[in-house]
Amino acid sequence: MKTVFVLALCVAAVLGTELRYGFPSFQRSPFTGRVVGGKEAPAHAAPYIVSLQFLGSHFCGGSLIGDKYVLTAAHCMAYPSLLVSAVAGLHNVKGTSGSQSRSVSKQIQHESYGGDVGPYDIGVIVLSKAFDLNENIKAISLPAAGAIHSGYGTLYGWGSISDTNSAVMPTNLMTVTKPIIEYSACEAHLGGPGASPLADTNICTGPLTGGVSACSGDSGGPFVQANASGNLEIIGVVSWGYIPCGSVDAPSVYTRVSAYVDWINKNI
């Protein structure tokens, strides 16, 4: 049986120690990041992406939605703010060239988040100082409130690129374009209503043929799509999926940002 995971978090994940936590008939496996089945992104192709780092090590992604605000997953808020930094302008996640680093002033989890795999996996990080925006560091727009997305979107991240239980972490930013699966179809693939932690505030992506997936370390990172006017929007925040990443008939699951636009605006 596949193992359900929430991507990224805790010190043990950074150090490569696997932990598992019971959750109904599922198990969560915290890990640190990759895009399975993707390719290296062009340098600065996603100027809005942020590497969240614990004591200098990447553990989650995030997205700039203002010069002082980072949108990420609630489950990425596992460390005290004083030990976390947000780094923008990176391509090589272990590098520093052209990047800017900011300390974290405040981490705001959605008040209904239950602390495990499930709904409301969204949060806003307030930085101690605004980023100096430039060509390689930019904010991304939010979608219209309540929008339901279809077609294809693009995932960016430094998550694991392995399709086994052992994470293989890339150095450079990875990307992949993925098809959005209609909610009812995703729910059916996961066993029907109530059989998984899926909620109607999630977005699912395929392909269900396997080989392409978000993975550990991609948690909190951006899934983006151009709107009808051609403007890029963040429509999903990486939330959970299955290990091994890229398994057949195993969608990647994101928090649907359009379900939380009012909450986000209230907290920035």
PDB file of C-alpha atoms in Angstrom:
ATOM      1  CA  MET A   1       0.000   0.000   0.000  1.00  0.00           C
ATOM      2  CA  LYS A   2       1.208   3.482  -0.790  1.00  0.00           C
ATOM      3  CA  THR A   3       2.128   5.718   2.104  1.00  0.00           C
ATOM      4  CA  VAL A   4       0.417   9.099   2.271  1.00  0.00           C
ATOM      5  CA  PHE A   5       2.820  11.936   2.997  1.00  0.00           C
ATOM      6  CA  VAL A   6       2.733  15.559   3.963  1.00  0.00           C
ATOM      7  CA  LEU A   7       5.767  17.065   2.262  1.00  0.00           C
ATOM      8  CA  ALA A   8       8.630  18.419   4.303  1.00  0.00           C
ATOM      9  CA  LEU A   9       9.046  19.481   7.859  1.00  0.00           C
ATOM     10  CA  CYS A  10      10.943  18.659  11.041  1.00  0.00           C
ATOM     11  CA  VAL A  11      14.584  18.455  11.928  1.00  0.00           C
ATOM     12  CA  ALA A  12      14.635  14.706  11.434  1.00  0.00           C
ATOM     13  CA  ALA A  13      13.612  15.211   7.803  1.00  0.00           C
ATOM     14  CA  VAL A  14      16.457  17.630   7.214  1.00  0.00           C
ATOM     15  CA  LEU A  15      18.851  15.112   8.714  1.00  0.00           C
ATOM     16  CA  GLY A  16      17.415  12.278   6.632  1.00  0.00           C
ATOM     17  CA  THR A  17      15.652  10.405   9.444  1.00  0.00           C
ATOM     18  CA  GLU A  18      12.227   9.112   8.467  1.00  0.00           C
ATOM     19  CA  LEU A  19       9.377   9.587  10.933  1.00  0.00           C
ATOM     20  CA  ARG A  20       5.813   8.300  10.573  1.00  0.00           C
ATOM     21  CA  TYR A  21       2.665   9.459  12.281  1.00  0.00           C
ATOM     22  CA  GLY A  22      -0.639   7.590  12.301  1.00  0.00           C
ATOM     23  CA  PHE A  23      -3.582   9.257  10.585  1.00  0.00           C
ATOM     24  CA  PRO A  24      -6.781   7.228  10.061  1.00  0.00           C
ATOM     25  CA  SER A  25      -5.707   4.498   7.668  1.00  0.00           C
ATOM     26  CA  PHE A  26      -2.928   6.728   6.370  1.00  0.00           C
ATOM     27  CA  GLN A  27       0.589   7.481   7.510  1.00  0.00           C
ATOM     28  CA  ARG A  28       2.452  10.724   7.178  1.00  0.00           C
ATOM     29  CA  SER A  29       6.106  10.802   6.298  1.00  0.00           C
ATOM     30  CA  PRO A  30       7.743  14.236   6.704  1.00  0.00           C
ATOM     31  CA  PHE A  31      10.440  14.926   4.178  1.00  0.00           C
ATOM     32  CA  THR A  32      12.419  17.615   2.408  1.00  0.00           C
ATOM     33  CA  GLY A  33      12.090  18.195  -1.212  1.00  0.00           C
ATOM     34  CA  ARG A  34      11.735  17.559  -4.965  1.00  0.00           C
ATOM     35  CA  VAL A  35       9.778  17.438  -8.199  1.00  0.00           C
ATOM     36  CA  VAL A  36       9.628  13.864  -9.558  1.00  0.00           C
ATOM     37  CA  GLY A  37       9.684  13.452 -13.330  1.00  0.00           C
ATOM     38  CA  GLY A  38      10.463  17.114 -13.921  1.00  0.00           C
ATOM     39  CA  LYS A  39      13.446  18.986 -15.294  1.00  0.00           C
ATOM     40  CA  GLU A  40      15.708  21.779 -14.169  1.00  0.00           C
ATOM     41  CA  ALA A  41      13.953  25.124 -14.467  1.00  0.00           C
ATOM     42  CA  PRO A  42      15.579  27.999 -16.343  1.00  0.00           C
ATOM     43  CA  ALA A  43      17.379  30.266 -13.893  1.00  0.00           C
ATOM     44  CA  HIS A  44      14.903  32.582 -12.128  1.00  0.00           C
ATOM     45  CA  ALA A  45      11.933  31.161 -14.038  1.00  0.00           C
ATOM     46  CA  ALA A  46       9.915  31.470 -10.814  1.00  0.00           C
ATOM     47  CA  PRO A  47      11.038  34.761  -9.222  1.00  0.00           C
ATOM     48  CA  TYR A  48       8.281  34.448  -6.615  1.00  0.00           C
ATOM     49  CA  ILE A  49       9.535  31.164  -5.115  1.00  0.00           C
ATOM     50  CA  VAL A  50      11.103  31.219  -1.666  1.00  0.00           C
ATOM     51  CA  SER A  51      13.195  28.596   0.103  1.00  0.00           C
ATOM     52  CA  LEU A  52      12.221  28.286   3.756  1.00  0.00           C
ATOM     53  CA  GLN A  53      15.302  27.278   5.674  1.00  0.00           C
ATOM     54  CA  PHE A  54      15.892  25.920   9.156  1.00  0.00           C
ATOM     55  CA  LEU A  55      19.381  26.805  10.364  1.00  0.00           C
ATOM     56  CA  GLY A  56      20.460  27.196   6.713  1.00  0.00           C
ATOM     57  CA  SER A  57      18.901  23.983   5.333  1.00  0.00           C
ATOM     58  CA  HIS A  58      15.933  24.003   2.947  1.00  0.00           C
ATOM     59  CA  PHE A  59      12.855  22.247   4.320  1.00  0.00           C
ATOM     60  CA  CYS A  60       9.853  23.823   2.535  1.00  0.00           C
ATOM     61  CA  GLY A  61       8.937  26.100  -0.321  1.00  0.00           C
ATOM     62  CA  GLY A  62       6.868  29.257  -0.265  1.00  0.00           C
ATOM     63  CA  SER A  63       5.709  32.023  -2.575  1.00  0.00           C
ATOM     64  CA  LEU A  64       6.036  35.781  -2.300  1.00  0.00           C
ATOM     65  CA  ILE A  65       2.596  37.404  -2.374  1.00  0.00           C
ATOM     66  CA  GLY A  66       3.986  40.783  -1.348  1.00  0.00           C
ATOM     67  CA  ASP A  67       7.415  42.143  -0.542  1.00  0.00           C
ATOM     68  CA  LYS A  68       6.984  41.137   3.111  1.00  0.00           C
ATOM     69  CA  TYR A  69       4.646  38.118   2.950  1.00  0.00           C
ATOM     70  CA  VAL A  70       5.206  34.467   2.044  1.00  0.00           C
ATOM     71  CA  LEU A  71       2.373  32.031   1.335  1.00  0.00           C
ATOM     72  CA  THR A  72       3.126  28.447   2.336  1.00  0.00           C
ATOM     73  CA  ALA A  73       1.577  25.313   3.869  1.00  0.00           C
ATOM     74  CA  ALA A  74       0.504  25.365   7.508  1.00  0.00           C
ATOM     75  CA  HIS A  75       2.413  22.122   8.088  1.00  0.00           C
ATOM     76  CA  CYS A  76       5.630  23.943   7.135  1.00  0.00           C
ATOM     77  CA  MET A  77       5.323  26.039  10.288  1.00  0.00           C
ATOM     78  CA  ALA A  78       6.983  23.485  12.544  1.00  0.00           C
ATOM     79  CA  TYR A  79       9.942  25.519  13.792  1.00  0.00           C
ATOM     80  CA  PRO A  80      10.189  28.620  15.992  1.00  0.00           C
ATOM     81  CA  SER A  81      10.268  31.793  13.904  1.00  0.00           C
ATOM     82  CA  LEU A  82      13.693  32.806  15.187  1.00  0.00           C
ATOM     83  CA  LEU A  83      15.220  29.635  13.662  1.00  0.00           C
ATOM     84  CA  VAL A  84      13.620  30.074  10.224  1.00  0.00           C
ATOM     85  CA  SER A  85      14.717  32.265   7.328  1.00  0.00           C
ATOM     86  CA  ALA A  86      13.120  32.948   3.943  1.00  0.00           C
ATOM     87  CA  VAL A  87      15.532  33.129   0.999  1.00  0.00           C
ATOM     88  CA  ALA A  88      14.460  34.566  -2.365  1.00  0.00           C
ATOM     89  CA  GLY A  89      16.302  34.900  -5.666  1.00  0.00           C
ATOM     90  CA  LEU A  90      17.789  31.400  -5.573  1.00  0.00           C
ATOM     91  CA  HIS A  91      18.297  28.870  -8.344  1.00  0.00           C
ATOM     92  CA  ASN A  92      20.898  26.753  -6.575  1.00  0.00           C
ATOM     93  CA  VAL A  93      19.267  26.167  -3.188  1.00  0.00           C
ATOM     94  CA  LYS A  94      22.683  25.806  -1.566  1.00  0.00           C
ATOM     95  CA  GLY A  95      24.029  28.986  -3.136  1.00  0.00           C
ATOM     96  CA  THR A  96      23.828  32.657  -2.257  1.00  0.00           C
ATOM     97  CA  SER A  97      24.542  34.485  -5.532  1.00  0.00           C
ATOM     98  CA  GLY A  98      21.918  37.170  -6.153  1.00  0.00           C
ATOM     99  CA  SER A  99      19.764  35.975  -3.270  1.00  0.00           C
ATOM    100  CA  GLN A 100      18.280  37.849  -0.345  1.00  0.00           C
ATOM    101  CA  SER A 101      17.591  36.321   3.064  1.00  0.00           C
ATOM    102  CA  ARG A 102      15.086  37.588   5.616  1.00  0.00           C
ATOM    103  CA  SER A 103      14.317  36.496   9.142  1.00  0.00           C
ATOM    104  CA  VAL A 104      10.761  35.609  10.112  1.00  0.00           C
ATOM    105  CA  SER A 105       8.725  37.926  12.300  1.00  0.00           C
ATOM    106  CA  LYS A 106       5.513  35.887  12.522  1.00  0.00           C
ATOM    107  CA  GLN A 107       4.009  32.629  11.274  1.00  0.00           C
ATOM    108  CA  ILE A 108       0.232  32.569  10.843  1.00  0.00           C
ATOM    109  CA  GLN A 109      -1.375  29.142  10.439  1.00  0.00           C
ATOM    110  CA  HIS A 110      -4.995  28.900   9.401  1.00  0.00           C
ATOM    111  CA  GLU A 111      -6.918  28.688  12.653  1.00  0.00           C
ATOM    112  CA  SER A 112      -8.826  25.581  11.504  1.00  0.00           C
ATOM    113  CA  TYR A 113      -5.743  23.587  10.512  1.00  0.00           C
ATOM    114  CA  GLY A 114      -5.725  20.313  12.436  1.00  0.00           C
ATOM    115  CA  GLY A 115      -1.961  19.761  12.505  1.00  0.00           C
ATOM    116  CA  ASP A 116      -1.918  16.738  10.200  1.00  0.00           C
ATOM    117  CA  VAL A 117      -2.812  15.657   6.675  1.00  0.00           C
ATOM    118  CA  GLY A 118      -6.064  17.401   5.843  1.00  0.00           C
ATOM    119  CA  PRO A 119      -7.843  20.652   5.007  1.00  0.00           C
ATOM    120  CA  TYR A 120      -6.802  24.212   5.886  1.00  0.00           C
ATOM    121  CA  ASP A 121      -3.137  23.444   5.190  1.00  0.00           C
ATOM    122  CA  ILE A 122      -2.228  27.039   4.470  1.00  0.00           C
ATOM    123  CA  GLY A 123      -0.348  29.801   6.238  1.00  0.00           C
ATOM    124  CA  VAL A 124       1.228  33.224   5.846  1.00  0.00           C
ATOM    125  CA  ILE A 125       4.735  34.118   6.968  1.00  0.00           C
ATOM    126  CA  VAL A 126       5.412  37.737   7.867  1.00  0.00           C
ATOM    127  CA  LEU A 127       9.026  38.766   7.317  1.00  0.00           C
ATOM    128  CA  SER A 128      10.992  41.030   9.621  1.00  0.00           C
ATOM    129  CA  LYS A 129      12.010  43.168   6.647  1.00  0.00           C
ATOM    130  CA  ALA A 130      10.652  43.470   3.114  1.00  0.00           C
ATOM    131  CA  PHE A 131      12.559  41.994   0.194  1.00  0.00           C
ATOM    132  CA  ASP A 132      14.035  44.450  -2.296  1.00  0.00           C
ATOM    133  CA  LEU A 133      12.050  43.401  -5.363  1.00  0.00           C
ATOM    134  CA  ASN A 134      13.872  43.143  -8.697  1.00  0.00           C
ATOM    135  CA  GLU A 135      13.840  41.052 -11.897  1.00  0.00           C
ATOM    136  CA  ASN A 136      14.722  37.894  -9.964  1.00  0.00           C
ATOM    137  CA  ILE A 137      12.584  38.520  -6.866  1.00  0.00           C
ATOM    138  CA  LYS A 138       8.920  39.305  -7.539  1.00  0.00           C
ATOM    139  CA  ALA A 139       5.547  38.705  -5.944  1.00  0.00           C
ATOM    140  CA  ILE A 140       2.921  36.536  -7.635  1.00  0.00           C
ATOM    141  CA  SER A 141      -0.793  37.329  -7.829  1.00  0.00           C
ATOM    142  CA  LEU A 142      -3.581  35.514  -6.024  1.00  0.00           C
ATOM    143  CA  PRO A 143      -6.451  33.990  -8.023  1.00  0.00           C
ATOM    144  CA  ALA A 144     -10.039  35.193  -7.895  1.00  0.00           C
ATOM    145  CA  ALA A 145     -11.816  34.055  -4.746  1.00  0.00           C
ATOM    146  CA  GLY A 146     -13.650  30.789  -5.268  1.00  0.00           C
ATOM    147  CA  ALA A 147     -12.176  30.091  -8.713  1.00  0.00           C
ATOM    148  CA  ILE A 148     -12.154  26.451  -9.844  1.00  0.00           C
ATOM    149  CA  HIS A 149      -9.231  25.622 -12.095  1.00  0.00           C
ATOM    150  CA  SER A 150      -8.841  23.227 -14.999  1.00  0.00           C
ATOM    151  CA  GLY A 151      -6.290  22.452 -17.686  1.00  0.00           C
ATOM    152  CA  TYR A 152      -2.613  22.457 -16.765  1.00  0.00           C
ATOM    153  CA  GLY A 153      -0.458  24.173 -14.168  1.00  0.00           C
ATOM    154  CA  THR A 154       3.251  24.330 -13.398  1.00  0.00           C
ATOM    155  CA  LEU A 155       4.973  23.180 -10.227  1.00  0.00           C
ATOM    156  CA  TYR A 156       8.328  24.506  -9.015  1.00  0.00           C
ATOM    157  CA  GLY A 157      10.409  23.181  -6.143  1.00  0.00           C
ATOM    158  CA  TRP A 158      13.604  21.803  -4.660  1.00  0.00           C
ATOM    159  CA  GLY A 159      11.838  18.619  -3.512  1.00  0.00           C
ATOM    160  CA  SER A 160      13.081  15.065  -3.918  1.00  0.00           C
ATOM    161  CA  ILE A 161      13.422  13.699  -7.442  1.00  0.00           C
ATOM    162  CA  SER A 162      13.375  10.053  -6.386  1.00  0.00           C
ATOM    163  CA  ASP A 163      10.598   7.585  -7.179  1.00  0.00           C
ATOM    164  CA  THR A 164      11.637   5.311  -4.318  1.00  0.00           C
ATOM    165  CA  ASN A 165      11.284   5.598  -0.537  1.00  0.00           C
ATOM    166  CA  SER A 166      14.739   7.223  -0.355  1.00  0.00           C
ATOM    167  CA  ALA A 167      14.798  10.955  -1.086  1.00  0.00           C
ATOM    168  CA  VAL A 168      17.275  12.350  -3.625  1.00  0.00           C
ATOM    169  CA  MET A 169      17.518  16.089  -3.289  1.00  0.00           C
ATOM    170  CA  PRO A 170      18.387  18.348  -6.234  1.00  0.00           C
ATOM    171  CA  THR A 171      20.552  21.416  -5.905  1.00  0.00           C
ATOM    172  CA  ASN A 172      18.908  23.484  -8.647  1.00  0.00           C
ATOM    173  CA  LEU A 173      15.248  24.459  -8.932  1.00  0.00           C
ATOM    174  CA  MET A 174      13.112  21.853 -10.690  1.00  0.00           C
ATOM    175  CA  THR A 175       9.836  22.238 -12.575  1.00  0.00           C
ATOM    176  CA  VAL A 176       7.132  20.173 -14.251  1.00  0.00           C
ATOM    177  CA  THR A 177       3.808  20.936 -15.960  1.00  0.00           C
ATOM    178  CA  LYS A 178       0.942  18.792 -14.687  1.00  0.00           C
ATOM    179  CA  PRO A 179      -2.715  18.194 -15.609  1.00  0.00           C
ATOM    180  CA  ILE A 180      -5.370  19.239 -13.093  1.00  0.00           C
ATOM    181  CA  ILE A 181      -7.746  16.405 -12.164  1.00  0.00           C
ATOM    182  CA  GLU A 182     -11.390  17.288 -11.597  1.00  0.00           C
ATOM    183  CA  TYR A 183     -12.229  17.066  -7.892  1.00  0.00           C
ATOM    184  CA  SER A 184     -14.830  14.300  -8.210  1.00  0.00           C
ATOM    185  CA  ALA A 185     -12.409  12.172 -10.238  1.00  0.00           C
ATOM    186  CA  CYS A 186      -9.625  12.740  -7.703  1.00  0.00           C
ATOM    187  CA  GLU A 187     -11.942  11.795  -4.855  1.00  0.00           C
ATOM    188  CA  ALA A 188     -12.926   8.595  -6.678  1.00  0.00           C
ATOM    189  CA  HIS A 189      -9.264   7.668  -7.249  1.00  0.00           C
ATOM    190  CA  LEU A 190      -8.662   8.098  -3.519  1.00  0.00           C
ATOM    191  CA  GLY A 191     -11.429   5.701  -2.575  1.00  0.00           C
ATOM    192  CA  GLY A 192     -14.528   7.910  -2.593  1.00  0.00           C
ATOM    193  CA  PRO A 193     -15.969  10.468  -0.136  1.00  0.00           C
ATOM    194  CA  GLY A 194     -14.410  10.230   3.313  1.00  0.00           C
ATOM    195  CA  ALA A 195     -11.847   7.598   2.352  1.00  0.00           C
ATOM    196  CA  SER A 196      -8.916  10.036   2.349  1.00  0.00           C
ATOM    197  CA  PRO A 197      -8.021  13.445   3.845  1.00  0.00           C
ATOM    198  CA  LEU A 198      -9.133  15.122   0.587  1.00  0.00           C
ATOM    199  CA  ALA A 199     -11.431  18.166   0.861  1.00  0.00           C
ATOM    200  CA  ASP A 200     -13.157  20.327  -1.731  1.00  0.00           C
ATOM    201  CA  THR A 201     -10.651  23.069  -0.897  1.00  0.00           C
ATOM    202  CA  ASN A 202      -7.894  20.968  -2.509  1.00  0.00           C
ATOM    203  CA  ILE A 203      -6.597  20.751  -6.074  1.00  0.00           C
ATOM    204  CA  CYS A 204      -5.362  17.429  -7.441  1.00  0.00           C
ATOM    205  CA  THR A 205      -2.927  16.860 -10.280  1.00  0.00           C
ATOM    206  CA  GLY A 206      -1.825  13.846 -12.268  1.00  0.00           C
ATOM    207  CA  PRO A 207      -0.771  12.222 -14.404  1.00  0.00           C
ATOM    208  CA  LEU A 208      -2.241   9.094 -12.855  1.00  0.00           C
ATOM    209  CA  THR A 209      -0.042   6.992 -15.115  1.00  0.00           C
ATOM    210  CA  GLY A 210       2.791   7.748 -12.675  1.00  0.00           C
ATOM    211  CA  GLY A 211       6.317   9.052 -13.039  1.00  0.00           C
ATOM    212  CA  VAL A 212       5.491  12.705 -12.323  1.00  0.00           C
ATOM    213  CA  SER A 213       4.769  14.109  -8.873  1.00  0.00           C
ATOM    214  CA  ALA A 214       5.419  16.654  -6.191  1.00  0.00           C
ATOM    215  CA  CYS A 215       7.553  15.155  -3.445  1.00  0.00           C
ATOM    216  CA  SER A 216       9.154  15.804  -0.082  1.00  0.00           C
ATOM    217  CA  GLY A 217      10.669  19.260   0.182  1.00  0.00           C
ATOM    218  CA  ASP A 218       8.210  20.672  -2.356  1.00  0.00           C
ATOM    219  CA  SER A 219       5.777  21.248   0.531  1.00  0.00           C
ATOM    220  CA  GLY A 220       4.420  24.766   0.704  1.00  0.00           C
ATOM    221  CA  GLY A 221       5.713  25.565  -2.763  1.00  0.00           C
ATOM    222  CA  PRO A 222       3.844  27.035  -5.723  1.00  0.00           C
ATOM    223  CA  PHE A 223       1.600  25.434  -8.333  1.00  0.00           C
ATOM    224  CA  VAL A 224       0.892  28.218 -10.830  1.00  0.00           C
ATOM    225  CA  GLN A 225      -1.263  28.915 -13.864  1.00  0.00           C
ATOM    226  CA  ALA A 226      -1.870  31.842 -16.231  1.00  0.00           C
ATOM    227  CA  ASN A 227      -5.385  33.288 -15.976  1.00  0.00           C
ATOM    228  CA  ALA A 228      -7.595  34.317 -18.912  1.00  0.00           C
ATOM    229  CA  SER A 229      -5.729  37.624 -19.163  1.00  0.00           C
ATOM    230  CA  GLY A 230      -2.370  35.869 -19.316  1.00  0.00           C
ATOM    231  CA  ASN A 231      -1.305  36.927 -15.821  1.00  0.00           C
ATOM    232  CA  LEU A 232       0.371  34.282 -13.688  1.00  0.00           C
ATOM    233  CA  GLU A 233      -1.368  33.297 -10.437  1.00  0.00           C
ATOM    234  CA  ILE A 234      -0.575  30.908  -7.614  1.00  0.00           C
ATOM    235  CA  ILE A 235      -3.485  28.471  -7.613  1.00  0.00           C
ATOM    236  CA  GLY A 236      -2.097  25.747  -5.352  1.00  0.00           C
ATOM    237  CA  VAL A 237       0.198  25.235  -2.365  1.00  0.00           C
ATOM    238  CA  VAL A 238       1.844  21.783  -2.188  1.00  0.00           C
ATOM    239  CA  SER A 239       0.175  19.898   0.674  1.00  0.00           C
ATOM    240  CA  TRP A 240       0.373  16.080   0.454  1.00  0.00           C
ATOM    241  CA  GLY A 241       0.646  13.027  -1.764  1.00  0.00           C
ATOM    242  CA  TYR A 242       2.004   9.498  -1.799  1.00  0.00           C
ATOM    243  CA  ILE A 243       5.364   7.841  -1.213  1.00  0.00           C
ATOM    244  CA  PRO A 244       6.961   6.534  -3.347  1.00  0.00           C
ATOM    245  CA  CYS A 245       6.469   9.799  -5.241  1.00  0.00           C
ATOM    246  CA  GLY A 246       5.288   9.363  -8.814  1.00  0.00           C
ATOM    247  CA  SER A 247       3.387   6.150  -8.097  1.00  0.00           C
ATOM    248  CA  VAL A 248       0.687   5.034 -10.538  1.00  0.00           C
ATOM    249  CA  ASP A 249      -2.857   6.214  -9.721  1.00  0.00           C
ATOM    250  CA  ALA A 250      -1.558   8.539  -6.982  1.00  0.00           C
ATOM    251  CA  PRO A 251      -2.429  12.234  -7.416  1.00  0.00           C
ATOM    252  CA  SER A 252      -0.486  15.113  -5.894  1.00  0.00           C
ATOM    253  CA  VAL A 253      -2.678  17.232  -3.624  1.00  0.00           C
ATOM    254  CA  TYR A 254      -2.471  21.001  -3.106  1.00  0.00           C
ATOM    255  CA  THR A 255      -4.323  23.518  -0.990  1.00  0.00           C
ATOM    256  CA  ARG A 256      -6.551  25.464  -3.419  1.00  0.00           C
ATOM    257  CA  VAL A 257      -5.552  29.092  -2.884  1.00  0.00           C
ATOM    258  CA  SER A 258      -8.813  30.497  -4.293  1.00  0.00           C
ATOM    259  CA  ALA A 259     -10.652  28.953  -1.315  1.00  0.00           C
ATOM    260  CA  TYR A 260      -8.621  31.089   1.091  1.00  0.00           C
ATOM    261  CA  VAL A 261      -8.244  34.472  -0.660  1.00  0.00           C
ATOM    262  CA  ASP A 262     -10.344  36.316   1.926  1.00  0.00           C
ATOM    263  CA  TRP A 263      -8.397  34.700   4.775  1.00  0.00           C
ATOM    264  CA  ILE A 264      -5.081  35.582   3.145  1.00  0.00           C
ATOM    265  CA  ASN A 265      -6.062  39.195   2.580  1.00  0.00           C
ATOM    266  CA  LYS A 266      -7.171  39.465   6.200  1.00  0.00           C
ATOM    267  CA  ASN A 267      -3.721  38.369   7.362  1.00  0.00           C
ATOM    268  CA  ILE A 268      -1.451  40.491   5.155  1.00  0.00           C
TER     269      ILE A 268
END
